[in-house]
Amino acid sequence: MTTTNTIQNMIALAARHGLRIDPGSIRWNESGMDFLVAFGTDENGAAWVLRQPRRDDVWERADNERKVLSFLRGRLPAQVPDWRVCTPELIAYPLLDGDPMGTVDPEGGGYLWKFDQASLPEAFFDSLADTLAHLHGVDPAAAGEAGVRVKSPDEARRAFADNIQEIQGSFDIPAKLLTRWMTWLADDTYWPEHATFNHGDLHPPHILVDEAARVTGLIDWTEAEIADPGKDFVIYYALFGEDGLRDVLARYERRGGKVWPRMREHIAEQWAAYPALVAKFALTTGKASDMEMARGMIAQFGAE
C-alpha cells in the first residue's frame, strides 16, 4: 500500500528534476512486480507516468530498457515511452495515448479487460500482428550496436536450460513437467534459427489501445532483448488458445513476420515452461509471496 511518505517522496524526486506534479492528481498502480507506478499531471496540465524501482536489480535492468526505448522510438507503428527522467530513484515520461488493453484484477488475479475478450474487434488482432511484425523485423545487428542486449538462438535456448537447472535447487518440479521441459529443450525441430527484437513481457496491461481497440503503444520494456521470436506470443497463447494463436500468426506472417514449421508448438511449450520463469523471478526477489506463487504455478502445470 502507498503511504503519504511514498507520495511525498515521489513528488519531491520529480521536482528535483524540474517536474512539478500536482499532489492531488496522483493515481497509483501497484500491480507491477518491478516498479511502483504513479500517474499525475504537471503544472501545465500534462500527464506523466512516474516509476520507482522496487529493488536494486530492477535499476540494473532498466539501463537496458533505456537503450531499447532510445533505439526503437520512431521505428514502430505504435508509441513507446520517451524517458525524460532516468535515475536509480525515478523514471518519468509523458503519458502515452490509449488505455491498457487490460489491468490486473486485484481480487481474482486475472485481467479486467477494456473490451470483452470474447468479442474483440478485428482491429485489435490486425494492429497487434502489425506491431509485432515491425518489432521483430528490426535489424538485430543495429540494435546490438545501440547497446540492446542480444542473445543468439543458441544462447536463448541455453539460457532457458540454465534457468531450469538453477530453480531445481529451490523448487520441487514434478517429474512429468520436468520431462516435458527437457524433451522440448533437446528437440531441434521446435526451435527457431533466427532471433528477433522482443518486448519480452507482452501481456494486456502493457498493450495500449484506442477506442476502436487498435494498438497505439507498448509500455514496460524491462525484459526486452534480441532473443527467441516466440516469446512475445506466449501470453497471447495462454489467453486465446491454439485457435487464437494460429489466427494471429497468420496475420503476423502476412505482414512480414517470419515463422517456422513448429512455431505454434514451440510457443505452446514455452507456455508450459512459464513456471520456470516465475520461479527464477521469485529467486531474484527472494519474497515469500513470490516463492509461493511460483510453487503454486509449478504444481498447477505439473498436474495438467
C-alpha positions in Angstrom: 0.0 0.0 0.0 1.2 3.5 -0.8 1.6 6.0 2.1 1.7 9.7 2.4 5.5 9.5 2.7 5.7 7.5 -0.6 3.7 10.1 -2.4 5.7 13.0 -1.0 9.0 11.2 -1.8 7.9 10.6 -5.4 6.7 14.2 -5.9 10.0 15.5 -4.3 12.1 13.4 -6.6 10.2 14.7 -9.7 10.6 18.3 -8.5 14.3 17.7 -8.2 14.3 17.1 -11.9 12.2 20.1 -12.8 8.9 18.2 -13.0 6.3 19.7 -10.7 3.5 17.2 -10.1 0.2 18.2 -8.6 -0.2 16.0 -5.4 -3.9 15.9 -5.9 -3.6 14.4 -9.3 -1.7 11.3 -8.2 -3.2 7.9 -9.1 -1.4 4.7 -8.2 -0.9 1.3 -9.9 0.7 -1.1 -7.5 0.3 -4.3 -9.6 3.7 -4.2 -11.2 6.3 -6.5 -9.8 9.3 -4.4 -10.7 8.1 -0.8 -10.4 5.8 1.2 -8.2 3.9 3.3 -10.7 2.0 6.6 -10.3 0.2 8.8 -12.8 0.0 12.6 -12.3 -0.3 15.9 -14.1 2.3 18.7 -14.0 1.8 22.5 -13.5 0.9 22.8 -17.2 -1.7 20.1 -17.1 0.4 17.5 -19.0 0.0 13.9 -17.9 3.1 11.9 -16.7 4.0 8.4 -15.7 6.3 8.1 -12.7 8.1 4.8 -11.9 10.1 3.9 -8.9 12.2 0.7 -8.9 11.1 -1.8 -6.2 14.5 -3.4 -6.0 18.2 -2.7 -6.8 18.2 -5.3 -9.6 15.4 -3.5 -11.4 17.6 -0.5 -12.0 20.4 -2.7 -13.4 17.8 -4.0 -16.0 16.4 -0.5 -16.5 19.6 0.6 -18.2 18.9 -2.0 -20.9 15.3 -0.7 -21.2 16.6 2.9 -21.6 18.7 1.7 -24.6 15.8 -0.2 -26.0 13.5 2.8 -26.0 16.0 5.2 -27.3 16.7 2.8 -30.3 13.0 1.9 -31.0 11.5 5.4 -30.9 10.0 6.1 -34.3 10.7 2.7 -35.7 7.3 1.1 -34.8 3.6 1.9 -35.8 2.9 2.0 -32.0 4.3 4.5 -29.5 6.9 3.7 -26.9 7.8 5.7 -23.7 10.1 8.7 -24.0 12.0 8.7 -20.8 12.6 12.4 -19.7 13.9 11.4 -16.3 16.1 8.3 -15.8 17.8 7.8 -12.4 18.0 4.9 -10.0 15.3 6.5 -7.9 12.9 7.7 -10.5 11.9 7.2 -14.1 9.4 9.6 -15.7 7.9 10.0 -19.1 4.8 11.7 -20.7 1.7 9.5 -20.7 1.2 7.7 -24.0 -2.0 7.7 -26.0 -4.6 5.0 -25.3 -5.5 2.8 -22.4 -4.2 -0.6 -21.3 -6.0 -3.5 -23.0 -6.5 -4.9 -19.6 -5.5 -4.4 -16.0 -4.7 -6.9 -13.3 -7.7 -7.7 -11.2 -6.5 -7.3 -7.5 -9.3 -9.6 -6.4 -9.1 -12.5 -8.8 -5.6 -12.3 -10.2 -6.9 -12.3 -13.8 -7.5 -9.3 -16.1 -10.1 -6.6 -16.2 -10.5 -6.1 -19.9 -11.2 -2.7 -21.6 -13.1 -4.7 -24.3 -14.9 -8.0 -24.0 -12.1 -10.6 -24.5 -14.5 -13.0 -26.3 -15.6 -10.4 -28.9 -12.6 -8.3 -29.7 -12.8 -6.4 -33.0 -10.6 -7.3 -35.9 -8.7 -4.0 -35.5 -7.0 -5.3 -32.3 -5.7 -8.5 -33.9 -4.6 -6.8 -37.1 -2.8 -3.9 -35.3 -1.1 -6.2 -32.8 0.2 -8.5 -35.6 1.4 -5.5 -37.5 3.2 -4.0 -34.5 4.9 -7.3 -33.7 5.9 -7.9 -37.3 7.5 -4.4 -37.3 9.2 -5.0 -34.0 10.5 -8.5 -34.9 11.7 -7.0 -38.2 14.1 -4.6 -36.6 17.7 -5.3 -37.6 19.2 -7.2 -34.6 22.7 -6.1 -35.6 21.8 -2.4 -35.4 20.0 -2.9 -32.1 23.1 -4.7 -30.7 25.3 -1.8 -31.8 23.0 0.5 -29.9 23.6 -1.4 -26.7 20.4 -3.6 -26.7 21.0 -7.0 -25.0 21.5 -9.7 -27.6 21.1 -13.5 -27.4 21.7 -15.7 -30.4 19.1 -18.6 -30.9 21.5 -21.0 -29.2 22.2 -18.6 -26.4 18.5 -18.0 -25.8 18.0 -21.8 -25.7 20.9 -22.3 -23.3 19.6 -19.5 -21.0 16.3 -21.4 -20.6 18.2 -24.6 -19.9 20.4 -22.9 -17.3 17.3 -21.3 -15.7 15.6 -24.7 -15.3 18.8 -26.2 -13.8 19.1 -23.3 -11.3 15.5 -23.5 -10.0 15.7 -27.2 -9.3 17.8 -26.4 -6.3 14.9 -24.5 -4.7 11.7 -25.9 -6.1 10.3 -29.4 -6.4 9.5 -29.9 -10.1 7.0 -32.7 -10.8 8.7 -35.4 -12.9 6.2 -35.2 -15.8 6.7 -31.4 -16.1 10.4 -31.6 -15.9 10.5 -34.4 -18.6 8.3 -32.2 -20.8 10.7 -29.2 -20.4 13.8 -31.3 -21.1 12.2 -33.0 -24.2 11.4 -29.6 -25.6 14.9 -28.3 -25.0 16.5 -31.3 -26.6 14.4 -31.3 -29.8 15.9 -29.1 -32.5 12.7 -29.1 -34.6 10.9 -26.9 -32.1 13.5 -24.1 -32.1 14.0 -21.2 -34.4 17.2 -20.5 -36.3 16.8 -16.7 -36.0 16.5 -14.2 -33.2 14.2 -11.1 -33.2 13.8 -7.9 -31.2 11.3 -8.9 -28.4 9.2 -6.9 -26.0 9.6 -9.8 -23.6 6.6 -9.2 -21.3 3.6 -8.7 -23.6 0.5 -9.1 -21.5 -2.7 -6.9 -21.6 -1.5 -4.2 -19.1 1.5 -3.5 -21.4 -0.6 -3.1 -24.6 -2.3 0.3 -25.1 -5.3 0.6 -27.4 -7.6 3.3 -28.6 -11.4 3.3 -28.5 -11.5 1.1 -31.7 -9.2 -1.4 -30.0 -6.3 -0.6 -32.3 -2.9 -0.9 -30.6 -1.4 2.5 -30.0 1.5 1.8 -27.8 3.6 -0.7 -25.9 5.0 0.0 -22.4 7.2 -1.6 -19.8 10.1 -2.9 -21.9 12.2 -4.1 -18.9 12.6 -7.6 -20.4 13.2 -6.5 -24.0 16.2 -8.0 -25.9 17.1 -9.7 -29.1 16.2 -13.4 -28.5 13.6 -16.1 -29.2 10.8 -14.8 -31.5 8.2 -17.0 -29.9 8.4 -15.2 -26.6 6.1 -12.3 -27.5 3.3 -14.8 -28.3 3.4 -16.9 -25.1 0.9 -14.9 -23.0 -1.3 -14.4 -26.1 -1.4 -18.2 -26.4 -2.4 -18.6 -22.8 -5.2 -16.1 -23.2 -6.6 -17.0 -26.7 -5.6 -20.7 -27.0 -4.5 -22.7 -30.0 -7.0 -21.3 -32.5 -6.2 -17.7 -31.4 -2.5 -18.3 -31.8 -3.0 -19.8 -35.3 -5.0 -16.8 -36.3 -2.6 -14.1 -35.1 0.4 -15.9 -36.5 -1.3 -15.9 -39.9 -1.9 -12.2 -39.6 1.7 -11.7 -38.4 3.1 -13.7 -41.4 1.0 -11.7 -43.9 2.6 -8.5 -42.5 6.2 -9.9 -42.9 6.7 -11.8 -39.7 9.0 -14.8 -40.1 7.5 -18.1 -39.0 8.9 -21.7 -39.0 7.1 -25.1 -39.2 6.8 -25.8 -35.4 6.5 -22.2 -34.2 3.0 -22.8 -32.8 4.1 -25.9 -30.9 7.2 -24.1 -29.7 5.1 -21.3 -28.2 2.9 -23.9 -26.5 5.9 -25.4 -24.9 7.2 -22.0 -23.9 3.9 -21.5 -22.0 4.3 -25.0 -20.4 7.8 -23.8 -19.2 6.5 -20.4 -18.0 6.5 -21.6 -14.3 10.3 -21.8 -14.6 10.5 -18.1 -15.4 8.2 -17.3 -12.5 10.4 -19.4 -10.2 13.5 -17.6 -11.5 11.8 -14.3 -10.7 11.0 -15.5 -7.2 14.6 -16.4 -6.6 15.6 -12.9 -7.7 13.2 -11.1 -5.4 13.5 -13.5 -2.5 10.0 -12.6 -1.4 8.0 -15.4 0.3 4.9 -14.4 -1.6 6.7 -14.8 -4.9 8.2 -18.1 -3.9 4.7 -19.3 -3.0 3.3 -18.1 -6.3 6.0 -20.0 -8.2 5.4 -23.2 -6.2 1.6 -22.9 -6.9 2.2 -22.5 -10.7 4.7 -25.4 -10.8 2.2 -27.6 -9.1 -0.7 -26.5 -11.3 1.3 -27.0 -14.6 2.7 -30.3 -13.3 -0.9 -31.6 -12.7 -2.1 -30.8 -16.2 
